[in-house]
PDB file of C-alpha atoms in Angstrom:
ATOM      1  CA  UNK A 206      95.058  71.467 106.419  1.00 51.00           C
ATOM      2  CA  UNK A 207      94.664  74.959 105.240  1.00 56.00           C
ATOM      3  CA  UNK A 208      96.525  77.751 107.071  1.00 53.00           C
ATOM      4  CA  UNK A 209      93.977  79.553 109.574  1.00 56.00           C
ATOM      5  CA  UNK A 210      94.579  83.024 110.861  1.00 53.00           C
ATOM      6  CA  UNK A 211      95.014  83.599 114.689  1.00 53.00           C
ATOM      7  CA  UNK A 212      95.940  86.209 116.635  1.00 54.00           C
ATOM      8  CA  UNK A 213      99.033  84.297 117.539  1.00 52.00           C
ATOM      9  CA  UNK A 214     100.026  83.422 114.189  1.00 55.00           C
ATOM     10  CA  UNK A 215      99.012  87.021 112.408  1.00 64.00           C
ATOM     11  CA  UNK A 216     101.945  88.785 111.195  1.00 86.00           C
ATOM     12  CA  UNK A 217     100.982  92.626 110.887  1.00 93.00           C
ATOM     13  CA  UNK A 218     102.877  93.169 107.815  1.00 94.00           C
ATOM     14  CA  UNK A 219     104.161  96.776 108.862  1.00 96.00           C
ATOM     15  CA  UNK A 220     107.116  97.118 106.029  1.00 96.00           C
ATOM     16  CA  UNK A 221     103.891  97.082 103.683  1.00 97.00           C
ATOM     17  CA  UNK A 222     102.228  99.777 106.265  1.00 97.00           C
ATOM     18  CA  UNK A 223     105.066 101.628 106.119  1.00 97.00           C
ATOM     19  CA  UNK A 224     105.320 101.293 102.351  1.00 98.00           C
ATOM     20  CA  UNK A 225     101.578 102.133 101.875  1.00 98.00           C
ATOM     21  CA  UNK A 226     102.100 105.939 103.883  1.00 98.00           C
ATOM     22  CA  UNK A 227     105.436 106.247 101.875  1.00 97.00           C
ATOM     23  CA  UNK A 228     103.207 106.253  98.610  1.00 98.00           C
ATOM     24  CA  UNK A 229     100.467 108.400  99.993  1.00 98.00           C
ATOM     25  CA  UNK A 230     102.520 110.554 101.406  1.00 96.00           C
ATOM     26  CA  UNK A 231     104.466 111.225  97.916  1.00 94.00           C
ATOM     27  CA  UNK A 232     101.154 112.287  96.426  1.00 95.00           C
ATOM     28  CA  UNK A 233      99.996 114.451  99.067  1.00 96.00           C
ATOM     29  CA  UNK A 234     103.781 116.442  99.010  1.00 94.00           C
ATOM     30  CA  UNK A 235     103.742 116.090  95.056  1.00 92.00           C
ATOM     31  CA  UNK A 236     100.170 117.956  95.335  1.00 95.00           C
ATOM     32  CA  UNK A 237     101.613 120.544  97.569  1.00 96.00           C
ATOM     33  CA  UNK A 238     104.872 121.241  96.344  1.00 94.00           C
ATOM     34  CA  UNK A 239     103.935 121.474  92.347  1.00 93.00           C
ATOM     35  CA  UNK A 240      99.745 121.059  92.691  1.00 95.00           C
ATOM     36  CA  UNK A 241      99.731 118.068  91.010  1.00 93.00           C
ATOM     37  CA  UNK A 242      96.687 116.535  91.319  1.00 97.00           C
ATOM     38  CA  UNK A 243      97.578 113.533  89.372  1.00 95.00           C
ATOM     39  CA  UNK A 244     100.070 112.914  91.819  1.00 94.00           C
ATOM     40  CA  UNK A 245      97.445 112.908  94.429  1.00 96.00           C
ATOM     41  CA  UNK A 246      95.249 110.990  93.394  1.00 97.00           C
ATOM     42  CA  UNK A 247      98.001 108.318  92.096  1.00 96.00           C
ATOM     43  CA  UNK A 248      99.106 108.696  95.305  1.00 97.00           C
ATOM     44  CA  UNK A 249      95.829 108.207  97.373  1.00 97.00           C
ATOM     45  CA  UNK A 250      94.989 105.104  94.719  1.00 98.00           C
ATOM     46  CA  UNK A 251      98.131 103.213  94.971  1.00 98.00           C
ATOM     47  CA  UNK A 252      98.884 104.036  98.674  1.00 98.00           C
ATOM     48  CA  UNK A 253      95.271 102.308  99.092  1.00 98.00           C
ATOM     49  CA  UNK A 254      96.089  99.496  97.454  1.00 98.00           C
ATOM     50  CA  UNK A 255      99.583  98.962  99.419  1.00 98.00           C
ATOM     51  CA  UNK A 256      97.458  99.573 102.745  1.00 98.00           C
ATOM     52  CA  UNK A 257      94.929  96.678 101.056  1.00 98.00           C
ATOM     53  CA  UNK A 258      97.578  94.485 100.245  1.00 97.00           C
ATOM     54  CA  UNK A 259      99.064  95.006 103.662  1.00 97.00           C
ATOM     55  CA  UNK A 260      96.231  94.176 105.381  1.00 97.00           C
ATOM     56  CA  UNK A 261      95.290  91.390 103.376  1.00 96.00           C
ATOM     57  CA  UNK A 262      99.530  89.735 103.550  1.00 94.00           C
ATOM     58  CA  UNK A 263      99.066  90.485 107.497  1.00 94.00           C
ATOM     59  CA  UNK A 264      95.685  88.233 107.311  1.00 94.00           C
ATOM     60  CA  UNK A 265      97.006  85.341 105.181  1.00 92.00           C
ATOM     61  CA  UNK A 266     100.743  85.518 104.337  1.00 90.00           C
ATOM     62  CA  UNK A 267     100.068  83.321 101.027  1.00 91.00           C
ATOM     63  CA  UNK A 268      97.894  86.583 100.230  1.00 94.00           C
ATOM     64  CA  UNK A 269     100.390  88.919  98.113  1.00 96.00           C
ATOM     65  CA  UNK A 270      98.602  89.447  94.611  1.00 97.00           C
ATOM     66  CA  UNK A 271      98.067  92.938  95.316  1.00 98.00           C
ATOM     67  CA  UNK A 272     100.912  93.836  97.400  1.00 97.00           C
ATOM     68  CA  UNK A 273     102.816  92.574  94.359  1.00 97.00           C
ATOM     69  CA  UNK A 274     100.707  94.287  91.587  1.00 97.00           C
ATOM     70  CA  UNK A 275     101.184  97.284  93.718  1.00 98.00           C
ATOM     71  CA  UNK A 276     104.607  97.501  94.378  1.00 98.00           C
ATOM     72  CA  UNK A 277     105.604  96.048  90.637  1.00 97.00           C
ATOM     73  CA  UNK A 278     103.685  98.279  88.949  1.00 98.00           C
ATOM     74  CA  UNK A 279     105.426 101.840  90.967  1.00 97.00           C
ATOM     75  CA  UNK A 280     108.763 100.165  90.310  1.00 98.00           C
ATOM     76  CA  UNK A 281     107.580 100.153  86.060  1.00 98.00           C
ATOM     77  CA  UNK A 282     106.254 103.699  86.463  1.00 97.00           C
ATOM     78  CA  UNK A 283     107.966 105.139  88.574  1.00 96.00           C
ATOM     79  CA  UNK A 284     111.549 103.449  86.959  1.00 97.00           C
ATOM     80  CA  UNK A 285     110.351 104.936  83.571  1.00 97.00           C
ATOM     81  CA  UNK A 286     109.822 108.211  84.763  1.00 95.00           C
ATOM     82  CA  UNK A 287     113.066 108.353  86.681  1.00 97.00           C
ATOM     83  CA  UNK A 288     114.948 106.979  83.066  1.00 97.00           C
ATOM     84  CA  UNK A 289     112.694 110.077  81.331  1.00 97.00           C
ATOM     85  CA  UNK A 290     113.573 112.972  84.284  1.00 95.00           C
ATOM     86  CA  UNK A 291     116.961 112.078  85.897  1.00 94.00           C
ATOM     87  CA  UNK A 292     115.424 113.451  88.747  1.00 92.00           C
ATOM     88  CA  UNK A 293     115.770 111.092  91.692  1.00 94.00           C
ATOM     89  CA  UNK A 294     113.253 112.667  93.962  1.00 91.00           C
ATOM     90  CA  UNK A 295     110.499 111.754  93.872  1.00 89.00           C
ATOM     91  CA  UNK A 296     110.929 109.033  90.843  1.00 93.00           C
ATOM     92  CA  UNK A 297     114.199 107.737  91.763  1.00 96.00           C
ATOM     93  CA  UNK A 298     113.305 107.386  95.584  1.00 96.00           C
ATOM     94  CA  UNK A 299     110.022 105.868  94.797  1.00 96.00           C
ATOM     95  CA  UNK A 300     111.533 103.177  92.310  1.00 97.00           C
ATOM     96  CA  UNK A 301     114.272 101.922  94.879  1.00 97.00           C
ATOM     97  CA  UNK A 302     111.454 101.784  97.681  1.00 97.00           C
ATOM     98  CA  UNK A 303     109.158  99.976  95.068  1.00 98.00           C
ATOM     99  CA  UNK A 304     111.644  97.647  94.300  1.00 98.00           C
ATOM    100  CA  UNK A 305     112.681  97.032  97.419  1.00 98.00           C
ATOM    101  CA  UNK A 306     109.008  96.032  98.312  1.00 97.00           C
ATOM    102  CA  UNK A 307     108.748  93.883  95.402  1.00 96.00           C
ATOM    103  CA  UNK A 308     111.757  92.138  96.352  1.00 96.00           C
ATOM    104  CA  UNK A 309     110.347  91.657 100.289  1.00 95.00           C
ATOM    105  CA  UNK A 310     107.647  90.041  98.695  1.00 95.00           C
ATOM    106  CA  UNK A 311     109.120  87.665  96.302  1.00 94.00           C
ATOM    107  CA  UNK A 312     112.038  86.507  98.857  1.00 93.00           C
ATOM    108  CA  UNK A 313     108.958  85.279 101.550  1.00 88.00           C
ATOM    109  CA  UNK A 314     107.469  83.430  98.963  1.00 86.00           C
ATOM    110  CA  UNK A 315     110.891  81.839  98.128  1.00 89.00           C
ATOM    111  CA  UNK A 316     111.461  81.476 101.609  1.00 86.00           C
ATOM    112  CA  UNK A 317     108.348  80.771 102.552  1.00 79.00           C
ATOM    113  CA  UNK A 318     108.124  76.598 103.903  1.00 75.00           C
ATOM    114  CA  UNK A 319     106.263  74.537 101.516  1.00 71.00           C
ATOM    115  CA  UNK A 320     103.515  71.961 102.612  1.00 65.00           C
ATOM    116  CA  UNK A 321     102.731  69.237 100.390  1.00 58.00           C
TER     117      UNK A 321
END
């Protein structure tokens, strides 16, 4: 049998939550502190895509393409940009959050209980 979502077995995945309003958030300060609209709308695209991912991990734990794609992606970009600066904020921040996100998601599939 498949697993089947419940509102007693639904998990509201709130570290992605939280991660998803960490990466908006750096846009929207990135726009205001420097007017960076790149790191707005980076910020608004890839903060909607953690909140997606989220939402879909909290619907079907098994569900984490996109919460990984996400998250491993900002840990690339961000990583590469924090090599390039030196500057840990925002870059350096966001690479250790993103990679602590990636690794969330990776250890509960590890962890996860397999059903053959």
């Amino acid at each position: 049998q498949g697993w089947t979502p419940s509102p007693l077995n639904m998990a509201v995945d709130w570290v992605g939550f939280t991660y998803a309003v960490l990466v908006t958030s750096g846009g929207l300060l990135g726009y205001v502190k420097a007017g960076s609209v790149a790191s707005l709308a980076a910020g608004l695209l890839f903060g909607l895509f953690a909140a997606l991912g989220a939402y879909m991990m909290s619907q079907n734990p098994k569900n984490i393409l996109l919460s990984l794609g996400t998250s491993g992606t900002l840990t690339v970009v961000m990583g590469l940009r924090f090599l390039s600066s030196g500057k840990f904020m925002p870059a350096g921040f966001m690479t250790i959050v993103s990679l602590l996100m990636l690794l969330k998601i990776i250890s509960g599939v590890i962890t996860r209980p397999r059903h053959f």
